[in-house]
CSV table of C-alpha atoms in Angstrom, one decimal:
chain,number,residue,atom,x,y,z
A,2,MET,CA,-7.0,8.9,7.8
A,3,GLU,CA,-9.5,9.0,10.6
A,4,ARG,CA,-6.7,9.0,13.1
A,5,LEU,CA,-4.8,11.9,11.4
A,6,VAL,CA,-7.9,14.1,10.7
A,7,PRO,CA,-10.7,12.9,12.9
A,8,GLY,CA,-14.3,14.0,12.2
A,9,THR,CA,-14.0,15.3,8.6
A,10,LEU,CA,-11.5,15.3,5.9
A,11,THR,CA,-11.2,19.1,6.2
A,12,SER,CA,-10.3,18.9,9.9
A,13,SER,CA,-7.0,20.0,11.3
A,14,ALA,CA,-4.5,17.2,12.1
A,15,ASP,CA,-4.6,15.6,15.5
A,16,PRO,CA,-1.4,16.9,17.1
A,17,THR,CA,-0.5,13.7,19.0
A,18,TYR,CA,-1.0,11.4,16.0
A,19,LEU,CA,0.8,13.8,13.6
A,20,ALA,CA,3.8,14.1,16.0
A,21,ALA,CA,4.1,10.3,16.1
A,22,LEU,CA,3.8,10.1,12.3
A,23,LYS,CA,6.5,12.7,11.8
A,24,SER,CA,8.8,11.1,14.3
A,25,THR,CA,8.5,7.7,12.5
A,26,VAL,CA,9.0,9.2,9.0
A,27,ASN,CA,11.9,11.4,10.1
A,28,TYR,CA,13.6,8.4,11.6
A,29,ILE,CA,13.3,6.4,8.4
A,30,THR,CA,14.5,9.2,6.1
A,31,SER,CA,17.3,10.3,8.4
A,32,THR,CA,18.9,6.9,7.8
A,33,GLY,CA,18.8,7.5,4.1
A,34,GLY,CA,15.7,5.4,3.4
A,35,TYR,CA,12.5,6.5,1.7
A,36,ALA,CA,9.2,6.6,3.5
A,37,VAL,CA,6.0,6.0,1.6
A,38,ILE,CA,3.2,7.7,3.4
A,39,ASP,CA,0.2,5.6,2.4
A,40,PRO,CA,-3.3,6.3,3.8
A,41,HIS,CA,-4.6,2.7,3.9
A,42,ASN,CA,-8.2,3.6,3.4
A,43,PHE,CA,-9.3,2.0,0.1
A,44,GLY,CA,-10.8,5.3,-1.0
A,45,ARG,CA,-13.0,5.5,2.0
A,46,TYR,CA,-13.4,7.7,5.1
A,47,TYR,CA,-15.2,6.3,8.2
A,48,GLY,CA,-16.3,3.4,5.8
A,49,ASP,CA,-18.0,5.7,3.2
A,50,ILE,CA,-16.6,6.1,-0.3
A,51,ILE,CA,-14.9,9.5,-0.6
A,52,THR,CA,-16.8,11.5,-3.3
A,53,SER,CA,-15.6,15.0,-2.7
A,54,THR,CA,-12.4,15.9,-4.5
A,55,SER,CA,-12.2,19.1,-2.6
A,56,ASP,CA,-12.3,17.4,0.7
A,57,PHE,CA,-9.8,14.8,-0.5
A,58,ALA,CA,-7.5,17.7,-1.6
A,59,ALA,CA,-7.9,19.3,1.8
A,60,PHE,CA,-6.7,16.1,3.5
A,61,TRP,CA,-3.7,16.0,1.2
A,62,THR,CA,-2.9,19.7,1.8
A,63,THR,CA,-2.8,19.1,5.5
A,64,LEU,CA,-0.6,16.0,5.2
A,65,ALA,CA,1.7,17.1,2.4
A,66,SER,CA,2.4,20.5,4.1
A,67,GLU,CA,4.1,18.6,6.9
A,68,PHE,CA,6.6,16.9,4.7
A,69,ALA,CA,7.0,19.3,1.8
A,70,SER,CA,10.7,19.8,2.6
A,71,ASN,CA,11.6,16.1,2.9
A,72,ASP,CA,12.7,14.9,-0.5
A,73,LYS,CA,12.9,11.3,0.8
A,74,VAL,CA,9.1,11.1,1.4
A,75,ILE,CA,6.9,9.5,-1.2
A,76,PHE,CA,3.2,10.3,-1.2
A,77,ASP,CA,0.8,7.5,-2.0
A,78,THR,CA,-2.7,8.9,-2.8
A,79,ASN,CA,-4.7,6.0,-1.2
A,80,ASN,CA,-4.4,2.3,-0.8
A,81,GLU,CA,-6.4,0.1,-3.2
A,82,PHE,CA,-9.4,2.0,-4.5
A,83,ASN,CA,-12.2,-0.5,-5.2
A,84,SER,CA,-15.8,-0.6,-6.2
A,85,GLU,CA,-15.8,3.2,-7.0
A,86,GLU,CA,-16.9,4.8,-10.2
A,87,GLN,CA,-13.8,4.9,-12.4
A,88,THR,CA,-14.0,8.6,-13.2
A,89,LEU,CA,-14.1,9.3,-9.5
A,90,VAL,CA,-10.9,7.3,-9.0
A,91,LEU,CA,-9.2,9.4,-11.7
A,92,ASP,CA,-10.5,12.7,-10.2
A,93,LEU,CA,-9.5,11.8,-6.6
A,94,ASN,CA,-5.9,11.0,-7.7
A,95,GLN,CA,-5.6,14.2,-9.7
A,96,ALA,CA,-7.0,16.2,-6.7
A,97,ALA,CA,-4.3,14.6,-4.5
A,98,ILE,CA,-1.5,15.4,-7.0
A,99,ASP,CA,-2.6,19.0,-7.3
A,100,ALA,CA,-2.9,19.5,-3.6
A,101,ILE,CA,0.5,17.9,-2.8
A,102,ARG,CA,2.2,20.2,-5.3
A,103,ALA,CA,0.3,23.3,-4.2
A,104,ALA,CA,1.4,22.5,-0.6
A,105,GLY,CA,5.0,23.1,-1.7
A,106,ALA,CA,6.1,19.4,-2.1
A,107,LYS,CA,7.8,19.8,-5.4
A,108,SER,CA,10.6,17.2,-5.4
A,109,GLN,CA,8.8,14.1,-4.1
A,110,TYR,CA,7.5,11.2,-6.1
A,111,ILE,CA,3.7,10.6,-6.0
A,112,PHE,CA,2.4,7.0,-6.1
A,113,VAL,CA,-1.1,6.9,-7.7
A,114,GLU,CA,-3.3,3.8,-7.2
A,115,GLY,CA,-6.2,2.6,-9.3
A,116,ASN,CA,-9.5,0.9,-8.9
A,117,SER,CA,-10.1,-2.8,-8.5
A,118,TRP,CA,-7.6,-3.0,-5.6
A,119,SER,CA,-4.9,-1.5,-8.0
A,120,GLY,CA,-4.4,-4.9,-9.4
A,121,ALA,CA,-1.8,-5.2,-12.2
A,122,TRP,CA,-3.6,-8.0,-13.8
A,123,THR,CA,-6.7,-5.9,-14.5
A,124,TRP,CA,-5.0,-2.5,-14.9
A,125,PRO,CA,-5.3,-2.0,-18.7
A,126,THR,CA,-9.0,-2.9,-18.7
A,127,VAL,CA,-10.1,-1.2,-15.5
A,128,ASN,CA,-7.7,1.7,-15.1
A,129,ASP,CA,-6.9,2.8,-18.6
A,130,ASN,CA,-8.2,6.4,-17.9
A,131,MET,CA,-5.5,6.8,-15.3
A,132,LYS,CA,-3.1,7.6,-18.2
A,133,ALA,CA,-4.7,11.1,-18.2
A,134,LEU,CA,-3.2,12.1,-14.8
A,135,THR,CA,-0.9,15.0,-15.0
A,136,ASP,CA,1.9,16.3,-12.7
A,137,PRO,CA,3.8,19.6,-13.3
A,138,GLN,CA,6.9,17.9,-11.8
A,139,ASP,CA,6.5,14.7,-13.9
A,140,LEU,CA,7.1,12.5,-10.9
A,141,ILE,CA,4.0,10.3,-11.0
A,142,ILE,CA,4.6,6.6,-10.4
A,143,TYR,CA,1.7,4.1,-10.9
A,144,GLU,CA,1.6,1.8,-7.9
A,145,MET,CA,0.1,-1.6,-8.8
A,146,HIS,CA,-0.3,-4.7,-6.6
A,147,GLN,CA,-0.2,-8.3,-7.6
A,148,TYR,CA,-0.9,-11.5,-5.7
A,149,LEU,CA,-0.9,-15.0,-7.3
A,150,ASP,CA,-3.8,-16.9,-5.8
A,151,SER,CA,-6.9,-17.6,-7.8
A,152,ASP,CA,-8.7,-14.3,-7.2
A,153,GLY,CA,-5.6,-12.2,-6.8
A,154,SER,CA,-6.6,-11.2,-3.3
A,155,GLY,CA,-3.5,-12.5,-1.5
A,156,THR,CA,-5.5,-14.5,1.0
A,157,SER,CA,-4.3,-18.0,0.1
A,158,GLU,CA,-1.0,-19.8,0.2
A,159,SER,CA,-1.8,-21.4,-3.1
A,160,CYS,CA,-0.6,-19.9,-6.5
A,161,VAL,CA,-2.5,-20.6,-9.7
A,162,SER,CA,0.6,-22.0,-11.5
A,163,SER,CA,4.4,-21.7,-11.5
A,164,THR,CA,4.1,-19.1,-14.3
A,165,ILE,CA,1.3,-17.0,-13.1
A,166,GLY,CA,3.5,-14.3,-11.7
A,167,GLN,CA,4.8,-13.2,-15.1
A,168,GLU,CA,1.5,-13.8,-16.8
A,169,ARG,CA,-0.3,-11.4,-14.5
A,170,VAL,CA,2.0,-8.4,-15.1
A,171,VAL,CA,2.5,-8.7,-18.9
A,172,ALA,CA,-0.5,-6.6,-19.9
A,173,ALA,CA,0.2,-3.9,-17.4
A,174,THR,CA,3.8,-3.8,-18.6
A,175,GLN,CA,2.6,-3.2,-22.2
A,176,TRP,CA,0.2,-0.5,-21.0
A,177,LEU,CA,3.1,1.3,-19.3
A,178,LYS,CA,5.2,1.1,-22.4
A,179,ASP,CA,2.4,2.2,-24.7
A,180,ASN,CA,1.6,5.2,-22.5
A,181,GLY,CA,5.2,6.2,-21.5
A,182,LYS,CA,4.5,5.6,-17.8
A,183,LYS,CA,6.5,4.1,-15.0
A,184,ALA,CA,5.3,1.8,-12.2
A,185,PHE,CA,6.2,0.3,-8.8
A,186,LEU,CA,4.8,-3.1,-7.7
A,187,GLY,CA,3.8,-2.0,-4.3
A,188,GLU,CA,2.6,-5.3,-3.0
A,189,PHE,CA,3.4,-8.9,-4.0
A,190,ALA,CA,3.8,-12.1,-2.1
A,191,GLY,CA,3.5,-15.9,-2.5
A,192,GLY,CA,2.9,-18.8,-0.2
A,193,PRO,CA,5.7,-21.0,1.2
A,194,ASN,CA,5.7,-23.7,-1.5
A,195,SER,CA,7.6,-24.5,-4.7
A,196,VAL,CA,4.9,-23.4,-7.1
A,197,CYS,CA,4.7,-20.0,-5.6
A,198,LYS,CA,8.4,-19.6,-5.4
A,199,SER,CA,8.7,-20.3,-9.1
A,200,ALA,CA,5.9,-17.9,-9.8
A,201,VAL,CA,7.5,-15.1,-7.8
A,202,THR,CA,10.8,-15.7,-9.5
A,203,GLY,CA,9.3,-15.5,-12.9
A,204,MET,CA,7.5,-12.3,-12.1
A,205,LEU,CA,10.6,-10.6,-10.6
A,206,ASP,CA,12.7,-11.7,-13.6
A,207,TYR,CA,10.1,-10.3,-15.9
A,208,LEU,CA,10.1,-7.0,-14.0
A,209,GLN,CA,13.8,-6.9,-14.2
A,210,ALA,CA,13.8,-7.5,-17.9
A,211,ASN,CA,11.4,-4.5,-18.2
A,212,SER,CA,13.1,-2.2,-15.8
A,213,ASP,CA,12.6,0.7,-18.2
A,214,VAL,CA,9.1,0.9,-16.9
A,215,TRP,CA,9.2,-1.0,-13.6
A,216,LEU,CA,11.2,0.8,-10.8
A,217,GLY,CA,11.0,-1.9,-8.2
A,218,ALA,CA,8.7,-4.1,-6.1
A,219,SER,CA,7.8,-4.5,-2.5
A,220,TRP,CA,7.1,-7.7,-0.7
A,221,TRP,CA,4.0,-7.6,1.6
A,222,SER,CA,4.8,-7.4,4.6
A,223,ALA,CA,6.8,-7.1,7.8
A,224,GLY,CA,6.1,-5.9,11.3
A,225,PRO,CA,6.2,-7.5,14.8
A,226,TRP,CA,2.4,-7.9,15.1
A,227,TRP,CA,2.1,-10.2,12.1
A,228,GLY,CA,2.3,-13.4,14.2
A,229,ASP,CA,2.0,-16.5,12.0
A,230,TYR,CA,0.7,-14.6,8.9
A,231,MET,CA,1.5,-16.7,5.9
A,232,TYR,CA,3.5,-13.9,4.1
A,233,SER,CA,5.2,-12.4,7.1
A,234,PHE,CA,8.7,-11.2,6.4
A,235,GLU,CA,9.4,-10.3,10.0
A,236,PRO,CA,12.8,-11.7,11.1
A,237,PRO,CA,13.8,-14.1,12.3
A,238,SER,CA,10.9,-16.5,12.0
A,239,GLY,CA,8.3,-15.0,9.7
A,240,THR,CA,7.0,-17.5,7.2
A,241,GLY,CA,7.9,-15.3,4.2
A,242,TYR,CA,11.3,-14.4,5.7
A,243,THR,CA,12.4,-18.0,6.3
A,244,TYR,CA,11.1,-19.3,2.9
A,245,TYR,CA,11.9,-16.4,0.6
A,246,MET,CA,14.9,-14.5,1.9
A,247,SER,CA,17.4,-16.5,0.0
A,248,LEU,CA,15.5,-15.7,-3.2
A,249,LEU,CA,14.6,-12.1,-2.6
A,250,LYS,CA,18.1,-11.0,-1.5
A,251,ASN,CA,19.2,-11.5,-5.1
A,252,TYR,CA,16.9,-8.7,-6.1
A,253,PHE,CA,17.8,-6.2,-3.3
A,254,PRO,CA,19.3,-2.9,-4.5
A,255,GLY,CA,23.0,-3.3,-5.3
A,256,SER,CA,22.9,-7.1,-5.4
A,257,GLY,CA,25.5,-8.6,-7.6
A,258,SER,CA,23.7,-12.0,-7.8
A,259,SER,CA,22.2,-13.3,-11.0
A,260,GLY,CA,18.6,-12.5,-11.4
A,261,GLY,CA,18.5,-9.3,-9.5
A,262,THR,CA,20.9,-6.5,-10.5
A,263,THR,CA,18.4,-3.9,-11.7
A,264,THR,CA,15.0,-4.4,-10.2
A,265,ALA,CA,14.9,-3.3,-6.6
A,266,VAL,CA,13.0,-5.4,-4.2
A,267,THR,CA,12.1,-4.0,-0.8
A,268,ILE,CA,10.1,-5.2,2.1
A,269,THR,CA,7.0,-3.3,3.1
A,270,THR,CA,6.9,-2.5,6.8
A,271,SER,CA,3.4,-1.2,7.4
A,272,THR,CA,3.5,1.2,10.4
A,273,THR,CA,0.4,2.6,12.0
A,274,ILE,CA,0.8,5.4,14.5
A,275,VAL,CA,-1.5,4.8,17.5
A,276,ALA,CA,-2.2,8.1,19.2
A,277,THR,CA,-3.4,8.1,22.8
A,278,THR,CA,-6.3,10.3,23.9
A,279,THR,CA,-5.5,10.7,27.6
A,280,THR,CA,-1.8,11.8,27.5
A,281,THR,CA,0.5,13.8,25.2
A,282,THR,CA,2.6,10.7,24.4
A,283,ALA,CA,2.2,8.5,21.3
A,284,ALA,CA,3.7,5.2,20.3
A,285,ALA,CA,4.6,4.0,16.8
A,286,THR,CA,3.5,0.4,16.6
A,287,ALA,CA,3.8,-1.9,13.6
A,288,THR,CA,0.4,-3.2,12.4
A,289,THR,CA,-1.5,-2.9,9.2
A,290,THR,CA,-4.9,-2.5,7.5
A,291,THR,CA,-4.8,-4.1,4.1
A,292,THR,CA,-6.7,-6.5,1.8
A,293,SER,CA,-4.4,-9.4,2.6
A,294,ALA,CA,-3.5,-8.7,6.2
A,295,THR,CA,-4.1,-10.7,9.3
A,296,THR,CA,-2.6,-10.3,12.7
A,297,GLY,CA,-2.3,-12.7,15.6
A,298,PRO,CA,-5.3,-14.0,17.5
A,299,SER,CA,-6.7,-12.0,20.3
A,300,THR,CA,-8.9,-12.8,23.2
A,301,THR,CA,-9.7,-9.2,24.1
A,302,ASP,CA,-11.8,-6.6,22.4
A,303,ALA,CA,-10.1,-4.6,19.7
A,304,ALA,CA,-9.3,-1.0,20.4
A,305,GLN,CA,-10.5,2.0,18.4
A,306,TYR,CA,-9.3,1.9,14.8
A,307,ALA,CA,-8.0,-1.7,15.1
A,308,GLN,CA,-9.0,-4.4,12.7
A,309,CYS,CA,-11.9,-6.5,13.9
A,310,GLY,CA,-12.9,-8.7,10.9
A,311,GLY,CA,-12.3,-9.6,7.3
A,312,SER,CA,-11.4,-12.6,5.1
A,313,SER,CA,-9.0,-14.9,7.0
A,314,TRP,CA,-9.1,-12.7,10.1
A,315,THR,CA,-8.5,-14.7,13.3
A,316,GLY,CA,-8.2,-11.9,15.8
A,317,ALA,CA,-10.8,-10.1,18.0
A,318,THR,CA,-14.2,-9.5,16.3
A,319,THR,CA,-15.7,-7.3,19.0
A,320,CYS,CA,-14.6,-3.7,19.9
A,321,ALA,CA,-14.0,-2.0,23.1
A,322,SER,CA,-16.8,0.3,24.2
A,323,PRO,CA,-18.1,2.6,22.7
A,324,TYR,CA,-16.8,1.4,19.4
A,325,THR,CA,-18.4,-1.0,16.9
A,326,CYS,CA,-17.0,-3.2,14.3
A,327,GLN,CA,-17.7,-1.7,10.9
A,328,LYS,CA,-17.1,-3.5,7.6
A,329,GLN,CA,-14.9,-1.5,5.2
A,330,ASN,CA,-14.7,-4.3,2.5
A,331,ASP,CA,-14.6,-8.1,2.3
A,332,TYR,CA,-11.1,-8.2,3.7
A,333,TYR,CA,-11.1,-5.6,6.4
A,334,SER,CA,-13.4,-4.4,9.2
A,335,GLN,CA,-12.4,-1.7,11.7
A,336,CYS,CA,-13.4,-0.5,15.2
A,337,LEU,CA,-15.0,2.9,14.7
């Protein structure tokens, strides 16, 4: 968000960054794919919790206006709110919905995310008030995330048990049914071992059995900067790709294999647009900022907006001048 609207949430879009974002999104959608535009900010801006619903709405007015005519764009309000007051999370989501529709984007789905990292396993107890969200187009999809390690953070190769996948989405599934809502599991993954593979299989089979409320799921993650990240689905050698491809392809859209004919599994490719400040050119480079993300080790200072710390981070921890490494949460620090 800081790259797109630097300074304040009510600022105009940076033209170089916006041009690169539009180029990337238009490339994806021109091939027939859907692009989820996901500000990966954890409900924060320059490290501070966003508290102004009007400022948040202004940001979404700026962004949604650029994609209002593209019906293959999906808007995701913000990645993994956490540690915020629960009513604030509800109000920020509603402000985003209202702004997106007012900007003329009438046909697109809107993914809404909840507090506590949008975790499915805690959704009914933490995010029950999210059922109050309204959309005049009735195109709200509740995006939940679910990892299978002990604390649900997605920072370990170990899974609690071979059945933990299904167990952690049961309550959320019932919440969806009870409230007439639909969801998408926007992030899931498991380590390269037989326990996790069984847990992932059980979870996906359960989502498929409840495809009346679950529209699909997305493995986290792919992109050429992932290096040896334990969940990387980047072909041809990503750990997740080599260990899980034979399983997940059974769940891809259109698969005729057993265990995957109705629940669509996709691979999240997290793309950050890096805008230059000295020229009018911009490059789209695959990277990420997320609770479970690491990238390859670095021996140089991290650039502006790059990751510089967090749980399991092995890359650069100092920033190029004049930027400093600022903690966003336990899993992610950024050069600002």
